N, CA and C atoms as an extended XYZ file, in Angstrom:
429
Properties=species:S:1:pos:R:3:atomname:S:1:resname:S:1:resid:I:1 pbc="F F F"
N       239.265       24.243       65.609 N   MET     1
C       239.068       22.962       66.261 CA  MET     1
C       240.294       22.087       66.050 C   MET     1
N       240.551       21.168       66.985 N   PRO     2
C       241.744       20.332       66.859 CA  PRO     2
C       241.608       19.350       65.715 C   PRO     2
N       242.741       19.007       65.137 N   THR     3
C       242.764       18.021       64.080 CA  THR     3
C       243.328       16.736       64.645 C   THR     3
N       243.513       15.732       63.800 N   ALA     4
C       244.088       14.464       64.238 CA  ALA     4
C       245.543       14.668       64.673 C   ALA     4
N       246.210       15.697       64.124 N   LEU     5
C       247.577       16.005       64.524 CA  LEU     5
C       247.559       16.738       65.855 C   LEU     5
N       248.666       16.685       66.566 N   LYS     6
C       248.755       17.394       67.841 CA  LYS     6
C       248.619       18.893       67.594 C   LYS     6
N       247.752       19.518       68.350 N   THR     7
C       247.487       20.938       68.235 CA  THR     7
C       248.641       21.736       68.845 C   THR     7
N       249.035       22.819       68.168 N   VAL     8
C       250.042       23.726       68.719 CA  VAL     8
C       249.288       24.794       69.500 C   VAL     8
N       249.505       24.801       70.799 N   VAL     9
C       248.822       25.738       71.680 CA  VAL     9
C       249.839       26.750       72.182 C   VAL     9
N       249.463       28.017       72.136 N   ILE    10
C       250.303       29.114       72.609 CA  ILE    10
C       249.721       29.612       73.932 C   ILE    10
N       250.593       29.827       74.925 N   PHE    11
C       250.162       30.317       76.233 CA  PHE    11
C       250.512       31.792       76.361 C   PHE    11
N       249.634       32.530       77.030 N   SER    12
C       249.893       33.944       77.257 CA  SER    12
C       249.249       34.382       78.559 C   SER    12
N       249.781       35.470       79.104 N   GLU    13
C       249.132       36.109       80.247 CA  GLU    13
C       248.296       37.236       79.681 C   GLU    13
N       247.020       37.189       79.956 N   LYS    14
C       246.146       38.185       79.344 CA  LYS    14
C       244.885       38.356       80.179 C   LYS    14
N       244.724       39.531       80.755 N   LYS    15
C       243.515       39.826       81.523 CA  LYS    15
C       242.465       40.504       80.656 C   LYS    15
N       242.889       41.096       79.548 N   ASP    16
C       241.951       41.868       78.743 CA  ASP    16
C       241.359       41.060       77.590 C   ASP    16
N       241.275       39.747       77.755 N   LEU    17
C       240.656       38.937       76.706 CA  LEU    17
C       239.160       39.227       76.667 C   LEU    17
N       238.563       38.932       75.542 N   ALA    18
C       237.126       39.177       75.385 CA  ALA    18
C       236.360       38.229       76.304 C   ALA    18
N       235.531       38.768       77.185 N   PRO    19
C       234.788       37.904       78.105 CA  PRO    19
C       233.906       36.887       77.366 C   PRO    19
N       233.518       37.197       76.138 N   GLU    20
C       232.718       36.252       75.348 CA  GLU    20
C       233.486       34.956       75.111 C   GLU    20
N       234.783       35.074       74.870 N   GLN    21
C       235.611       33.890       74.662 CA  GLN    21
C       235.647       33.039       75.917 C   GLN    21
N       235.799       33.680       77.054 N   LEU    22
C       235.856       32.964       78.320 CA  LEU    22
C       234.512       32.335       78.657 C   LEU    22
N       233.442       33.043       78.400 N   LEU    23
C       232.103       32.530       78.692 CA  LEU    23
C       231.819       31.249       77.902 C   LEU    23
N       232.315       31.177       76.672 N   ARG    24
C       232.141       29.961       75.868 CA  ARG    24
C       232.775       28.769       76.583 C   ARG    24
N       233.943       28.974       77.170 N   LEU    25
C       234.589       27.907       77.949 CA  LEU    25
C       233.786       27.603       79.212 C   LEU    25
N       233.409       28.633       79.943 N   PHE    26
C       232.671       28.441       81.188 CA  PHE    26
C       231.393       27.632       80.972 C   PHE    26
N       230.718       27.865       79.882 N   HIS    27
C       229.449       27.172       79.651 CA  HIS    27
C       229.625       25.687       79.350 C   HIS    27
N       230.869       25.238       79.206 N   GLN    28
C       231.147       23.811       79.027 CA  GLN    28
C       231.253       23.078       80.368 C   GLN    28
N       231.400       23.812       81.462 N   ALA    29
C       231.631       23.204       82.772 CA  ALA    29
C       230.391       23.340       83.655 C   ALA    29
N       229.998       22.259       84.322 N   PRO    30
C       228.808       22.326       85.187 CA  PRO    30
C       228.945       23.376       86.288 C   PRO    30
N       230.150       23.597       86.801 N   TRP    31
C       230.358       24.553       87.890 CA  TRP    31
C       230.303       26.000       87.424 C   TRP    31
N       230.263       26.255       86.117 N   ALA    32
C       230.292       27.637       85.636 CA  ALA    32
C       229.193       27.949       84.623 C   ALA    32
N       228.256       27.057       84.426 N   LYS    33
C       227.218       27.237       83.408 CA  LYS    33
C       226.387       28.506       83.594 C   LYS    33
N       226.141       28.915       84.830 N   GLY    34
C       225.283       30.065       85.091 CA  GLY    34
C       225.982       31.413       85.032 C   GLY    34
N       227.252       31.438       84.685 N   ARG    35
C       227.989       32.704       84.661 CA  ARG    35
C       227.538       33.575       83.490 C   ARG    35
N       227.550       34.884       83.732 N   THR    36
C       227.076       35.816       82.715 CA  THR    36
C       228.241       36.604       82.121 C   THR    36
N       227.980       37.237       81.000 N   LEU    37
C       228.974       38.048       80.317 CA  LEU    37
C       229.440       39.204       81.206 C   LEU    37
N       228.516       39.890       81.824 N   GLU    38
C       228.880       41.019       82.686 CA  GLU    38
C       229.700       40.561       83.890 C   GLU    38
N       229.323       39.437       84.489 N   ASP    39
C       230.081       38.910       85.627 CA  ASP    39
C       231.490       38.501       85.200 C   ASP    39
N       231.611       37.886       84.031 N   ALA    40
C       232.933       37.484       83.530 CA  ALA    40
C       233.805       38.724       83.287 C   ALA    40
N       233.220       39.751       82.734 N   ARG    41
C       233.946       41.016       82.494 CA  ARG    41
C       234.442       41.596       83.821 C   ARG    41
N       233.579       41.644       84.810 N   GLU    42
C       233.935       42.184       86.126 CA  GLU    42
C       234.995       41.310       86.811 C   GLU    42
N       234.855       40.008       86.724 N   MET    43
C       235.811       39.089       87.318 CA  MET    43
C       237.200       39.302       86.731 C   MET    43
N       237.285       39.429       85.420 N   LEU    44
C       238.574       39.642       84.766 CA  LEU    44
C       239.224       40.944       85.237 C   LEU    44
N       238.410       41.959       85.448 N   LYS    45
C       238.908       43.256       85.887 CA  LYS    45
C       239.608       43.157       87.251 C   LYS    45
N       239.150       42.238       88.095 N   HIS    46
C       239.668       42.129       89.466 CA  HIS    46
C       240.574       40.911       89.668 C   HIS    46
N       240.992       40.294       88.591 N   THR    47
C       241.886       39.140       88.670 CA  THR    47
C       243.329       39.630       88.654 C   THR    47
N       244.159       39.058       89.516 N   ASP    48
C       245.555       39.485       89.612 CA  ASP    48
C       246.441       38.880       88.524 C   ASP    48
N       246.264       37.601       88.227 N   VAL    49
C       247.028       36.913       87.180 CA  VAL    49
C       246.053       36.044       86.394 C   VAL    49
N       246.075       36.163       85.078 N   ALA    50
C       245.230       35.325       84.224 CA  ALA    50
C       246.102       34.723       83.129 C   ALA    50
N       246.035       33.410       82.996 N   LEU    51
C       246.790       32.721       81.951 CA  LEU    51
C       245.821       32.080       80.975 C   LEU    51
N       246.167       32.181       79.700 N   CYS    52
C       245.314       31.663       78.640 CA  CYS    52
C       246.087       30.694       77.758 C   CYS    52
N       245.367       29.763       77.180 N   ALA    53
C       245.915       28.860       76.167 CA  ALA    53
C       245.127       29.115       74.890 C   ALA    53
N       245.848       29.285       73.787 N   TRP    54
C       245.233       29.665       72.508 CA  TRP    54
C       245.595       28.689       71.406 C   TRP    54
N       244.630       28.384       70.570 N   ASP    55
C       244.852       27.707       69.298 CA  ASP    55
C       244.485       28.753       68.247 C   ASP    55
N       245.483       29.455       67.753 N   GLY    56
C       245.223       30.615       66.898 CA  GLY    56
C       244.556       31.689       67.733 C   GLY    56
N       243.374       32.155       67.286 N   ASP    57
C       242.650       33.154       68.073 CA  ASP    57
C       241.519       32.527       68.880 C   ASP    57
N       241.553       31.200       69.005 N   HIS    58
C       240.528       30.430       69.723 CA  HIS    58
C       241.025       30.130       71.142 C   HIS    58
N       240.343       30.676       72.163 N   LEU    59
C       240.703       30.418       73.551 CA  LEU    59
C       240.351       28.977       73.894 C   LEU    59
N       241.363       28.191       74.284 N   VAL    60
C       241.126       26.770       74.570 CA  VAL    60
C       241.421       26.411       76.026 C   VAL    60
N       242.000       27.346       76.787 N   GLY    61
C       242.271       27.077       78.194 CA  GLY    61
C       242.435       28.366       78.965 C   GLY    61
N       242.155       28.287       80.272 N   PHE    62
C       242.192       29.484       81.110 CA  PHE    62
C       242.406       29.080       82.562 C   PHE    62
N       243.101       29.914       83.306 N   GLY    63
C       243.248       29.776       84.748 CA  GLY    63
C       243.575       31.138       85.317 C   GLY    63
N       243.149       31.395       86.549 N   ARG    64
C       243.391       32.710       87.128 CA  ARG    64
C       243.774       32.603       88.594 C   ARG    64
N       244.356       33.701       89.103 N   VAL    65
C       244.854       33.746       90.471 CA  VAL    65
C       244.438       35.053       91.138 C   VAL    65
N       244.042       34.950       92.394 N   LEU    66
C       243.848       36.103       93.266 CA  LEU    66
C       244.926       36.010       94.337 C   LEU    66
N       245.620       37.127       94.611 N   THR    67
C       246.775       37.050       95.496 CA  THR    67
C       247.166       38.388       96.099 C   THR    67
N       247.965       38.308       97.178 N   ASP    68
C       248.635       39.489       97.727 CA  ASP    68
C       250.093       39.532       97.261 C   ASP    68
N       250.518       38.538       96.491 N   PHE    69
C       251.856       38.413       95.903 CA  PHE    69
C       252.973       38.158       96.927 C   PHE    69
N       252.625       37.916       98.188 N   VAL    70
C       253.641       37.635       99.199 CA  VAL    70
C       253.294       36.371       99.985 C   VAL    70
N       252.158       36.384      100.645 N   TYR    71
C       251.825       35.296      101.554 CA  TYR    71
C       250.878       34.257      100.964 C   TYR    71
N       249.823       34.710      100.293 N   ARG    72
C       248.781       33.777       99.856 CA  ARG    72
C       248.323       34.074       98.428 C   ARG    72
N       247.938       32.999       97.784 N   ALA    73
C       247.314       33.093       96.459 CA  ALA    73
C       246.297       31.964       96.359 C   ALA    73
N       245.300       32.169       95.547 N   THR    74
C       244.287       31.148       95.296 CA  THR    74
C       244.098       31.004       93.794 C   THR    74
N       244.144       29.780       93.331 N   ILE    75
C       243.910       29.477       91.911 CA  ILE    75
C       242.419       29.223       91.723 C   ILE    75
N       241.887       29.811       90.660 N   TRP    76
C       240.460       29.671       90.346 CA  TRP    76
C       240.267       29.390       88.862 C   TRP    76
N       239.165       28.752       88.557 N   ASP    77
C       238.641       28.661       87.187 CA  ASP    77
C       239.593       28.037       86.178 C   ASP    77
N       240.347       27.024       86.558 N   VAL    78
C       241.169       26.325       85.570 CA  VAL    78
C       240.217       25.510       84.705 C   VAL    78
N       240.237       25.807       83.415 N   ILE    79
C       239.303       25.156       82.496 CA  ILE    79
C       239.952       24.984       81.128 C   ILE    79
N       239.660       23.860       80.499 N   VAL    80
C       240.158       23.571       79.153 CA  VAL    80
C       238.964       23.153       78.302 C   VAL    80
N       238.902       23.698       77.104 N   ASP    81
C       237.867       23.350       76.131 CA  ASP    81
C       237.780       21.832       76.023 C   ASP    81
N       236.570       21.299       76.056 N   LYS    82
C       236.377       19.835       76.013 CA  LYS    82
C       237.077       19.202       74.818 C   LYS    82
N       237.095       19.886       73.694 N   ALA    83
C       237.719       19.337       72.487 CA  ALA    83
C       239.244       19.287       72.586 C   ALA    83
N       239.815       19.955       73.590 N   TYR    84
C       241.274       20.035       73.725 CA  TYR    84
C       241.783       19.337       74.989 C   TYR    84
N       240.895       18.674       75.715 N   GLN    85
C       241.311       18.007       76.937 CA  GLN    85
C       242.164       16.781       76.633 C   GLN    85
N       242.895       16.333       77.634 N   LYS    86
C       243.793       15.162       77.546 CA  LYS    86
C       245.004       15.434       76.654 C   LYS    86
N       245.383       16.708       76.506 N   GLN    87
C       246.577       17.077       75.739 CA  GLN    87
C       247.625       17.744       76.623 C   GLN    87
N       247.376       17.796       77.939 N   GLY    88
C       248.323       18.403       78.862 CA  GLY    88
C       248.153       19.901       79.037 C   GLY    88
N       247.126       20.478       78.459 N   ILE    89
C       246.923       21.929       78.525 CA  ILE    89
C       246.616       22.373       79.955 C   ILE    89
N       245.758       21.643       80.654 N   GLY    90
C       245.433       21.987       82.040 CA  GLY    90
C       246.656       21.893       82.928 C   GLY    90
N       247.432       20.842       82.765 N   THR    91
C       248.669       20.680       83.528 CA  THR    91
C       249.616       21.839       83.252 C   THR    91
N       249.762       22.188       81.985 N   ASP    92
C       250.649       23.286       81.605 CA  ASP    92
C       250.175       24.611       82.203 C   ASP    92
N       248.875       24.863       82.175 N   LEU    93
C       248.342       26.093       82.770 CA  LEU    93
C       248.687       26.176       84.255 C   LEU    93
N       248.456       25.088       84.991 N   VAL    94
C       248.726       25.095       86.429 CA  VAL    94
C       250.223       25.250       86.689 C   VAL    94
N       251.062       24.548       85.944 N   GLN    95
C       252.515       24.680       86.121 CA  GLN    95
C       252.969       26.110       85.849 C   GLN    95
N       252.422       26.729       84.822 N   ARG    96
C       252.780       28.107       84.496 CA  ARG    96
C       252.331       29.071       85.604 C   ARG    96
N       251.205       28.782       86.229 N   ILE    97
C       250.764       29.595       87.366 CA  ILE    97
C       251.749       29.428       88.524 C   ILE    97
N       252.083       28.191       88.856 N   LEU    98
C       252.964       27.932       89.999 CA  LEU    98
C       254.360       28.519       89.802 C   LEU    98
N       254.811       28.615       88.551 N   GLN    99
C       256.151       29.140       88.263 CA  GLN    99
C       256.134       30.597       87.799 C   GLN    99
N       254.975       31.217       87.833 N   HIS   100
C       254.838       32.591       87.338 CA  HIS   100
C       255.779       33.528       88.112 C   HIS   100
N       256.522       34.385       87.423 N   PRO   101
C       257.485       35.278       88.089 CA  PRO   101
C       256.867       36.164       89.170 C   PRO   101
N       255.657       36.624       88.966 N   ARG   102
C       255.022       37.508       89.958 CA  ARG   102
C       254.551       36.746       91.193 C   ARG   102
N       254.543       35.410       91.130 N   LEU   103
C       254.068       34.602       92.251 CA  LEU   103
C       255.206       33.878       92.974 C   LEU   103
N       256.433       34.153       92.593 N   LYS   104
C       257.600       33.436       93.134 CA  LYS   104
C       257.740       33.551       94.651 C   LYS   104
N       257.306       34.652       95.241 N   LYS   105
C       257.438       34.849       96.685 CA  LYS   105
C       256.286       34.239       97.470 C   LYS   105
N       255.199       33.903       96.798 N   VAL   106
C       253.998       33.447       97.503 CA  VAL   106
C       254.281       32.130       98.222 C   VAL   106
N       253.999       32.135       99.509 N   GLU   107
C       254.316       31.018      100.384 CA  GLU   107
C       253.312       29.864      100.257 C   GLU   107
N       252.009       30.160      100.219 N   LEU   108
C       250.978       29.133      100.087 CA  LEU   108
C       250.049       29.464       98.930 C   LEU   108
N       249.849       28.497       98.075 N   ILE   109
C       248.907       28.660       96.961 CA  ILE   109
C       247.765       27.682       97.191 C   ILE   109
N       246.575       28.240       97.375 N   TRP   110
C       245.386       27.459       97.683 CA  TRP   110
C       244.576       27.178       96.428 C   TRP   110
N       243.766       26.146       96.528 N   LEU   111
C       242.948       25.709       95.406 CA  LEU   111
C       241.728       24.991       95.951 C   LEU   111
N       240.559       25.321       95.451 N   CYS   112
C       239.340       24.593       95.799 CA  CYS   112
C       238.915       23.814       94.562 C   CYS   112
N       238.655       22.520       94.745 N   THR   113
C       238.327       21.692       93.596 CA  THR   113
C       237.479       20.495       93.991 C   THR   113
N       236.793       19.957       93.027 N   ARG   114
C       236.068       18.702       93.207 CA  ARG   114
C       236.831       17.558       92.546 C   ARG   114
N       237.979       17.856       91.940 N   ARG   115
C       238.799       16.856       91.250 CA  ARG   115
C       240.210       16.829       91.836 C   ARG   115
N       240.374       16.392       93.083 N   PRO   116
C       241.694       16.474       93.707 CA  PRO   116
C       242.761       15.635       93.007 C   PRO   116
N       242.414       14.531       92.398 N   GLY   117
C       243.414       13.653       91.781 CA  GLY   117
C       244.279       14.364       90.761 C   GLY   117
N       243.698       15.170       89.907 N   PHE   118
C       244.445       15.914       88.892 CA  PHE   118
C       245.483       16.815       89.556 C   PHE   118
N       245.088       17.535       90.595 N   TYR   119
C       245.972       18.495       91.232 CA  TYR   119
C       247.006       17.827       92.138 C   TYR   119
N       246.678       16.702       92.749 N   GLU   120
C       247.656       15.984       93.564 CA  GLU   120
C       248.847       15.550       92.717 C   GLU   120
N       248.613       15.222       91.460 N   LYS   121
C       249.705       14.855       90.546 CA  LYS   121
C       250.643       16.036       90.292 C   LYS   121
N       250.171       17.246       90.574 N   LEU   122
C       250.967       18.457       90.347 CA  LEU   122
C       251.616       18.983       91.629 C   LEU   122
N       251.535       18.214       92.713 N   GLY   123
C       252.204       18.597       93.944 CA  GLY   123
C       251.316       19.192       95.021 C   GLY   123
N       250.022       19.310       94.767 N   PHE   124
C       249.108       19.799       95.797 CA  PHE   124
C       248.814       18.674       96.776 C   PHE   124
N       248.484       19.048       98.007 N   SER   125
C       248.124       18.035       98.995 CA  SER   125
C       246.818       18.433       99.669 C   SER   125
N       246.042       17.445      100.036 N   SER   126
C       244.776       17.697      100.729 CA  SER   126
C       245.063       18.056      102.176 C   SER   126
N       244.652       19.235      102.591 N   LYS   127
C       244.846       19.674      103.967 CA  LYS   127
C       243.511       19.708      104.704 C   LYS   127
N       242.466       19.996      103.986 N   GLU   128
C       241.134       20.047      104.571 CA  GLU   128
C       240.160       19.547      103.529 C   GLU   128
N       239.021       19.162      103.978 N   GLN   129
C       238.021       18.604      103.081 CA  GLN   129
C       237.610       19.596      101.992 C   GLN   129
N       237.657       20.880      102.275 N   THR   130
C       237.185       21.876      101.324 CA  THR   130
C       238.277       22.472      100.441 C   THR   130
N       239.532       22.111      100.651 N   GLY   131
C       240.553       22.743       99.839 CA  GLY   131
C       241.844       21.967       99.795 C   GLY   131
N       242.756       22.486       99.021 N   MET   132
C       244.081       21.915       98.884 CA  MET   132
C       245.072       23.071       98.930 C   MET   132
N       246.306       22.768       99.256 N   VAL   133
C       247.317       23.817       99.322 CA  VAL   133
C       248.606       23.301       98.700 C   VAL   133
N       249.297       24.163       98.004 N   TRP   134
C       250.613       23.862       97.436 CA  TRP   134
C       251.607       24.663       98.259 C   TRP   134
N       252.523       23.970       98.918 N   VAL   135
C       253.488       24.626       99.788 CA  VAL   135
C       254.812       24.739       99.050 C   VAL   135
N       255.213       25.961       98.746 N   ARG   136
C       256.423       26.189       97.957 CA  ARG   136
C       257.655       25.572       98.615 C   ARG   136
N       257.807       25.691       99.927 N   SER   137
C       259.020       25.192      100.584 CA  SER   137
C       259.161       23.683      100.427 C   SER   137
N       258.060       22.940      100.447 N   LYS   138
C       258.146       21.488      100.254 CA  LYS   138
C       258.553       21.154       98.833 C   LYS   138
N       258.068       21.924       97.858 N   GLN   139
C       258.420       21.684       96.464 CA  GLN   139
C       259.897       21.977       96.226 C   GLN   139
N       260.418       23.008       96.888 N   SER   140
C       261.835       23.384       96.719 CA  SER   140
C       262.745       22.260       97.194 C   SER   140
N       262.359       21.574       98.263 N   ARG   141
C       263.182       20.479       98.783 CA  ARG   141
C       263.231       19.293       97.827 C   ARG   141
N       262.224       19.174       96.949 N   LEU   142
C       262.164       18.064       95.999 CA  LEU   142
C       263.078       18.290       94.795 C   LEU   142
N       263.493       19.534       94.575 N   GLU   143
C       264.301       19.874       93.390 CA  GLU   143
C       265.760       19.578       93.616 C   GLU   143
């Protein structure tokens, strides 16, 4: 658990994490409370990119991507342990996804969310009521 001092969080790409660890995070979020251990195991098996945030051996953040690695990708399940929120972990997870070497060619990265404000700060824009898209070419012009 976090202390009064800033927690040192280590990020890694890991699809073979224990689904029990992920389920503990999922059960903290209203949108994922009903997820099961078997479903989490199966989901991880079919995920193309999975990024984790760790405090020691304690999973404190997670985000995943489904993609063809060329044209389209979709970010799913970005979640941070409630005890570790407001430390920039979610922002770091999303930035690491957007800059991931295997996703460098992807032209459009889609995201479905009920919290657009957080993602708009990271360069996403609302294109339709049901989703948001991050356009790599627009971001490149800003650099």
